[in-house]
Short mmCIF file of C-alpha atoms in Angstrom, two decimals:
data_model
loop_
_atom_site.label_atom_id
_atom_site.label_comp_id
_atom_site.label_asym_id
_atom_site.label_seq_id
_atom_site.Cartn_x
_atom_site.Cartn_y
_atom_site.Cartn_z
CA MET A 1 -3.21 -4.81 21.59
CA THR A 2 -6.57 -3.31 20.62
CA ALA A 3 -5.79 -0.34 22.86
CA ARG A 4 -2.89 0.60 20.57
CA PHE A 5 -4.54 0.43 17.16
CA TYR A 6 -7.90 2.15 17.06
CA GLY A 7 -9.72 5.26 15.95
CA SER A 8 -8.85 7.44 12.97
CA ILE A 9 -5.65 6.30 11.26
CA PRO A 10 -4.85 8.14 8.01
CA ALA A 11 -3.31 6.22 5.15
CA LEU A 12 -0.87 9.05 4.52
CA VAL A 13 -0.31 10.63 1.14
CA THR A 14 3.33 11.13 0.18
CA PRO A 15 4.25 14.70 -0.82
CA PHE A 16 6.51 15.04 -3.86
CA ARG A 17 8.46 18.02 -5.11
CA ASP A 18 10.03 17.99 -8.57
CA GLY A 19 9.93 14.21 -8.68
CA SER A 20 11.43 13.54 -5.25
CA VAL A 21 9.87 12.85 -1.87
CA ASP A 22 9.38 16.16 -0.06
CA PHE A 23 10.44 15.08 3.42
CA ALA A 24 10.10 18.49 5.07
CA THR A 25 6.47 18.75 3.95
CA PHE A 26 5.84 15.14 4.94
CA GLU A 27 7.13 15.69 8.47
CA ALA A 28 4.98 18.82 8.85
CA PHE A 29 2.01 16.83 7.57
CA VAL A 30 2.60 14.15 10.21
CA ASP A 31 2.68 16.85 12.92
CA TRP A 32 -0.61 18.29 11.67
CA GLN A 33 -2.27 14.89 11.61
CA ILE A 34 -1.31 14.20 15.21
CA ALA A 35 -2.32 17.68 16.37
CA GLU A 36 -5.73 17.19 14.73
CA GLY A 37 -6.39 13.98 16.67
CA SER A 38 -5.33 11.10 14.44
CA THR A 39 -4.63 8.05 16.61
CA GLY A 40 -2.18 6.29 14.30
CA LEU A 41 -0.40 6.71 10.97
CA VAL A 42 0.11 4.47 7.94
CA PRO A 43 2.99 5.51 5.67
CA CYS A 44 3.63 3.75 2.35
CA GLY A 45 0.17 2.41 1.69
CA THR A 46 -1.63 2.60 -1.65
CA THR A 47 -2.68 6.19 -0.88
CA GLY A 48 1.00 6.98 -0.36
CA GLU A 49 1.80 5.84 -3.91
CA SER A 50 4.10 3.17 -2.54
CA ALA A 51 3.92 1.25 -5.81
CA THR A 52 5.93 4.05 -7.47
CA MET A 53 8.65 4.21 -4.82
CA THR A 54 12.08 2.67 -4.92
CA ILE A 55 12.98 0.41 -2.00
CA GLU A 56 15.26 3.17 -0.70
CA GLU A 57 12.45 5.74 -0.82
CA HIS A 58 10.01 3.33 0.81
CA ASN A 59 12.39 2.73 3.70
CA ALA A 60 13.18 6.44 4.04
CA VAL A 61 9.51 7.47 4.16
CA ILE A 62 8.74 4.94 6.88
CA ALA A 63 11.78 6.07 8.88
CA ALA A 64 10.78 9.72 8.45
CA CYS A 65 7.25 9.00 9.67
CA ILE A 66 8.53 7.19 12.75
CA LYS A 67 10.94 10.03 13.53
CA ALA A 68 8.27 12.71 13.07
CA ALA A 69 5.67 10.82 15.11
CA ALA A 70 8.22 10.50 17.93
CA GLY A 71 6.14 7.93 19.79
CA ARG A 72 3.06 10.16 20.04
CA VAL A 73 0.92 7.73 18.02
CA PRO A 74 1.67 4.27 16.63
CA VAL A 75 3.10 3.97 13.13
CA ILE A 76 1.75 1.05 11.11
CA ALA A 77 4.23 0.72 8.26
CA GLY A 78 2.97 -0.32 4.85
CA CYS A 79 4.95 -3.44 4.07
CA GLY A 80 2.99 -5.29 1.40
CA SER A 81 4.25 -6.81 -1.81
CA ASN A 82 3.21 -9.50 -4.26
CA ASP A 83 6.67 -11.00 -3.69
CA THR A 84 6.92 -12.71 -0.30
CA ALA A 85 10.66 -12.14 -0.05
CA CYS A 86 10.16 -8.41 -0.69
CA ALA A 87 7.41 -8.20 1.96
CA VAL A 88 9.74 -9.94 4.42
CA SER A 89 12.43 -7.37 3.63
CA HIS A 90 9.94 -4.55 4.21
CA VAL A 91 8.82 -5.81 7.63
CA ARG A 92 12.38 -6.38 8.77
CA HIS A 93 13.29 -2.82 7.85
CA ALA A 94 10.16 -1.45 9.51
CA GLU A 95 10.94 -3.31 12.71
CA LYS A 96 14.53 -2.09 12.72
CA ALA A 97 13.34 1.48 12.09
CA GLY A 98 11.04 1.36 15.11
CA ALA A 99 7.57 0.88 13.59
CA ASP A 100 4.80 -0.26 15.92
CA ALA A 101 3.16 -2.64 13.42
CA ALA A 102 3.13 -3.59 9.76
CA LEU A 103 0.23 -3.43 7.31
CA VAL A 104 0.59 -6.26 4.79
CA VAL A 105 -1.69 -6.36 1.75
CA SER A 106 -2.78 -9.52 -0.06
CA PRO A 107 -0.39 -10.32 -2.91
CA TYR A 108 -1.75 -8.54 -5.97
CA TYR A 109 -1.61 -9.63 -9.63
CA ASN A 110 -0.27 -13.13 -8.85
CA LYS A 111 -3.74 -14.37 -7.75
CA PRO A 112 -2.56 -16.98 -5.21
CA ASN A 113 -5.06 -19.50 -3.87
CA GLN A 114 -6.05 -19.57 -0.19
CA GLU A 115 -3.16 -21.84 0.78
CA GLY A 116 -0.77 -19.49 -1.01
CA LEU A 117 -2.24 -16.54 0.88
CA TYR A 118 -1.87 -18.36 4.18
CA ARG A 119 1.75 -19.30 3.53
CA HIS A 120 2.60 -15.79 2.34
CA PHE A 121 1.30 -14.10 5.48
CA LYS A 122 2.72 -16.82 7.72
CA ALA A 123 6.19 -16.33 6.22
CA VAL A 124 5.98 -12.56 6.69
CA ALA A 125 4.77 -12.92 10.29
CA GLU A 126 7.52 -15.38 11.16
CA ALA A 127 10.17 -12.96 9.83
CA THR A 128 9.40 -10.26 12.39
CA GLY A 129 8.34 -9.58 15.94
CA LEU A 130 6.06 -6.76 14.79
CA PRO A 131 2.28 -7.09 15.05
CA ILE A 132 0.90 -7.75 11.57
CA ILE A 133 -2.34 -6.21 10.32
CA LEU A 134 -3.60 -7.91 7.19
CA TYR A 135 -5.03 -5.81 4.37
CA ASN A 136 -7.87 -7.48 2.52
CA ILE A 137 -8.82 -5.47 -0.57
CA PRO A 138 -10.06 -7.73 -3.36
CA GLY A 139 -10.91 -4.74 -5.55
CA ARG A 140 -7.19 -4.01 -5.98
CA SER A 141 -5.51 -7.34 -5.26
CA ILE A 142 -8.15 -9.52 -7.01
CA VAL A 143 -7.85 -12.21 -4.32
CA ASP A 144 -10.00 -12.28 -1.18
CA ILE A 145 -8.84 -13.63 2.18
CA THR A 146 -11.81 -15.82 3.01
CA PRO A 147 -13.17 -15.96 6.56
CA ALA A 148 -11.82 -19.50 6.92
CA THR A 149 -8.32 -18.39 5.95
CA MET A 150 -8.65 -15.30 8.16
CA LYS A 151 -9.39 -17.60 11.10
CA ARG A 152 -6.28 -19.67 10.37
CA LEU A 153 -4.16 -16.54 10.12
CA SER A 154 -5.55 -15.11 13.37
CA GLU A 155 -4.11 -18.13 15.16
CA ILE A 156 -0.57 -16.95 14.30
CA PRO A 157 0.45 -15.00 17.42
CA ASN A 158 1.60 -11.75 15.84
CA ILE A 159 -1.14 -11.53 13.20
CA VAL A 160 -3.39 -9.28 15.25
CA GLY A 161 -5.94 -7.76 12.90
CA VAL A 162 -7.21 -6.79 9.48
CA LYS A 163 -7.91 -3.69 7.46
CA ASP A 164 -11.10 -4.82 5.79
CA ALA A 165 -11.84 -3.22 2.42
CA THR A 166 -13.99 -6.03 1.05
CA GLY A 167 -17.09 -3.85 0.99
CA VAL A 168 -18.98 -6.72 2.64
CA LEU A 169 -20.39 -5.42 5.91
CA GLN A 170 -21.24 -8.81 7.35
CA ARG A 171 -17.57 -9.81 7.22
CA ILE A 172 -17.01 -7.82 10.42
CA SER A 173 -19.50 -9.94 12.36
CA GLU A 174 -18.28 -13.16 10.77
CA GLN A 175 -14.66 -12.34 11.64
CA ARG A 176 -15.59 -11.37 15.21
CA LEU A 177 -17.15 -14.79 15.67
CA SER A 178 -14.33 -16.73 14.00
CA CYS A 179 -11.27 -14.68 15.08
CA GLY A 180 -12.45 -13.38 18.46
CA ASN A 181 -13.35 -9.97 19.85
CA ASP A 182 -9.69 -9.04 20.38
CA PHE A 183 -8.83 -9.47 16.69
CA ILE A 184 -8.43 -5.85 15.54
CA GLN A 185 -10.79 -4.93 12.72
CA LEU A 186 -10.19 -1.64 10.95
CA SER A 187 -12.39 -0.31 8.18
CA GLY A 188 -10.73 0.24 4.83
CA ASN A 189 -13.74 2.03 3.33
CA ASP A 190 -14.51 5.48 4.75
CA ASP A 191 -18.04 5.50 3.40
CA MET A 192 -18.91 2.23 5.19
CA THR A 193 -17.17 2.94 8.49
CA LEU A 194 -20.28 3.89 10.47
CA GLY A 195 -21.84 0.47 9.84
CA ILE A 196 -18.52 -1.27 10.35
CA MET A 197 -18.00 0.44 13.71
CA ALA A 198 -21.53 -0.45 14.79
CA SER A 199 -20.68 -4.06 13.95
CA GLY A 200 -17.79 -4.06 16.42
CA ALA A 201 -14.76 -2.72 14.55
CA HIS A 202 -12.03 -0.72 16.28
CA GLY A 203 -11.35 2.10 13.83
CA CYS A 204 -10.57 3.06 10.25
CA ILE A 205 -7.45 3.30 8.12
CA SER A 206 -8.74 6.30 6.26
CA VAL A 207 -8.18 8.27 3.07
CA THR A 208 -10.54 11.06 4.17
CA ALA A 209 -8.55 11.60 7.37
CA ASN A 210 -5.74 13.01 5.21
CA VAL A 211 -8.01 15.95 4.39
CA ALA A 212 -10.32 16.16 7.43
CA PRO A 213 -8.35 14.62 10.29
CA ARG A 214 -10.17 16.37 13.14
CA LEU A 215 -13.63 15.49 11.84
CA CYS A 216 -12.63 11.87 11.27
CA ALA A 217 -11.15 11.68 14.76
CA GLU A 218 -14.28 13.17 16.32
CA PHE A 219 -16.43 10.73 14.34
CA GLN A 220 -14.37 7.83 15.67
CA THR A 221 -14.67 9.11 19.24
CA ALA A 222 -18.45 9.29 18.86
CA CYS A 223 -18.50 5.69 17.60
CA ARG A 224 -16.32 4.40 20.44
CA GLU A 225 -18.52 6.18 22.98
CA LYS A 226 -21.63 4.76 21.26
CA ARG A 227 -23.01 8.22 20.60
CA TRP A 228 -24.62 6.97 17.44
CA ASP A 229 -26.71 10.09 16.75
CA ASP A 230 -23.53 12.17 16.83
CA ALA A 231 -21.73 9.62 14.69
CA LEU A 232 -24.54 9.75 12.13
CA ALA A 233 -24.29 13.55 12.04
CA PHE A 234 -20.54 13.26 11.31
CA GLN A 235 -21.30 10.64 8.64
CA ASP A 236 -23.73 12.99 6.92
CA ARG A 237 -21.20 15.80 7.08
CA LEU A 238 -18.33 13.67 5.74
CA TYR A 239 -20.07 11.39 3.26
CA PRO A 240 -19.76 13.69 0.22
CA LEU A 241 -16.03 13.96 0.96
CA HIS A 242 -15.72 10.17 1.30
CA ALA A 243 -17.26 9.87 -2.15
CA GLY A 244 -15.48 12.85 -3.65
CA LEU A 245 -12.01 11.60 -2.79
CA PHE A 246 -12.71 8.61 -5.04
CA SER A 247 -14.35 10.58 -7.85
CA ASP A 248 -11.10 10.10 -9.76
CA ALA A 249 -8.14 7.78 -9.27
CA SER A 250 -6.86 8.01 -5.70
CA PRO A 251 -4.89 9.84 -4.37
CA GLY A 252 -5.43 12.49 -7.05
CA PRO A 253 -8.52 14.03 -5.42
CA ALA A 254 -6.96 13.88 -1.93
CA LYS A 255 -3.83 15.68 -3.11
CA TYR A 256 -6.00 18.29 -4.82
CA ALA A 257 -7.92 18.85 -1.58
CA LEU A 258 -4.71 19.08 0.44
CA SER A 259 -3.24 21.56 -2.02
CA LYS A 260 -6.34 23.73 -1.47
CA LEU A 261 -5.65 23.56 2.27
CA GLY A 262 -2.02 24.58 1.69
CA LYS A 263 -0.61 21.33 3.06
CA LEU A 264 1.31 20.10 0.02
CA ARG A 265 1.84 20.45 -3.70
CA GLU A 266 -0.51 18.65 -6.05
CA GLU A 267 2.18 16.40 -7.51
CA LEU A 268 1.80 12.70 -8.26
CA ARG A 269 3.95 10.09 -9.94
CA LEU A 270 2.98 8.41 -13.16
CA PRO A 271 0.87 6.48 -13.81
CA MET A 272 -1.13 8.57 -11.33
CA VAL A 273 -2.14 12.03 -12.54
CA PRO A 274 -3.96 14.98 -10.94
CA ALA A 275 -7.71 14.81 -10.57
CA GLY A 276 -9.77 15.96 -13.54
CA GLU A 277 -11.99 19.03 -13.58
CA ALA A 278 -15.20 17.12 -12.83
CA SER A 279 -13.58 15.53 -9.77
CA ARG A 280 -12.24 18.88 -8.60
CA ARG A 281 -15.73 20.38 -8.65
CA ILE A 282 -17.05 17.43 -6.63
CA VAL A 283 -14.23 17.80 -4.08
CA ASP A 284 -14.80 21.57 -3.85
CA ALA A 285 -18.46 21.01 -3.02
CA ALA A 286 -17.69 18.21 -0.56
CA MET A 287 -15.13 20.32 1.31
CA ALA A 288 -17.62 23.16 1.55
CA HIS A 289 -20.30 20.74 2.81
CA ALA A 290 -17.90 19.43 5.48
CA GLY A 291 -16.95 22.98 6.49
CA ILE A 292 -13.27 22.66 5.66
CA ALA A 293 -13.10 24.63 2.41
#
């Protein structure tokens, strides 16, 4: 399983045009990502503004990603919800559409306790044959999947890994010891990925890879090959971009950067708005530093 989900996996932005999903641009964006070396794709994550999509749009974007990828790289469909029944519906659709796995975030806003988290993920996993990758991001969901609960969840056969965005580096080592070396650990924080990879993770579900897919892929290759000096050089080159893409509410800065590269229009859905002028200047400088301006 770890051989399938590794390396640089962009959490894809969703292009919009005049209020609707721009599917032609999205499919071209998927092609570019694969050509640049991305080793997987995540449609309908937070970076994809999934919270603003209708169910029909959500399903259509996942289907479009699977069709455009055409089996060249795995598609990990964003399937999270704070409503267990809705998350179950998402994973069933993703499986039917041909996704390779599902990314399922901790229920946000509700603030379930650890038993509630366990039962939520267990119910989702039991509703599908897809591999499930948990998404632990307390900064957005408020709740944290504790290492003890993570261990329990890892014992469910098709819960195969986690996107860890806790910001706690030692979690990677703790989860390796409690969940086993084959439990897939993917960084959810671009700026921390070097340390996370050195701690035994398998890759990164990345915002920066939207904008600099080749550099992120090359960084991941250096990490997997334990060329740590090369990996550090990539980190130094990419770090300002990692920071710059969160200098305003995401994915505003990423869409600004991609509009500069001619990949899509800088259009977001409320309540998200384009990056402010200060953020744009930071992104401009970061792109120049990375050599992609």
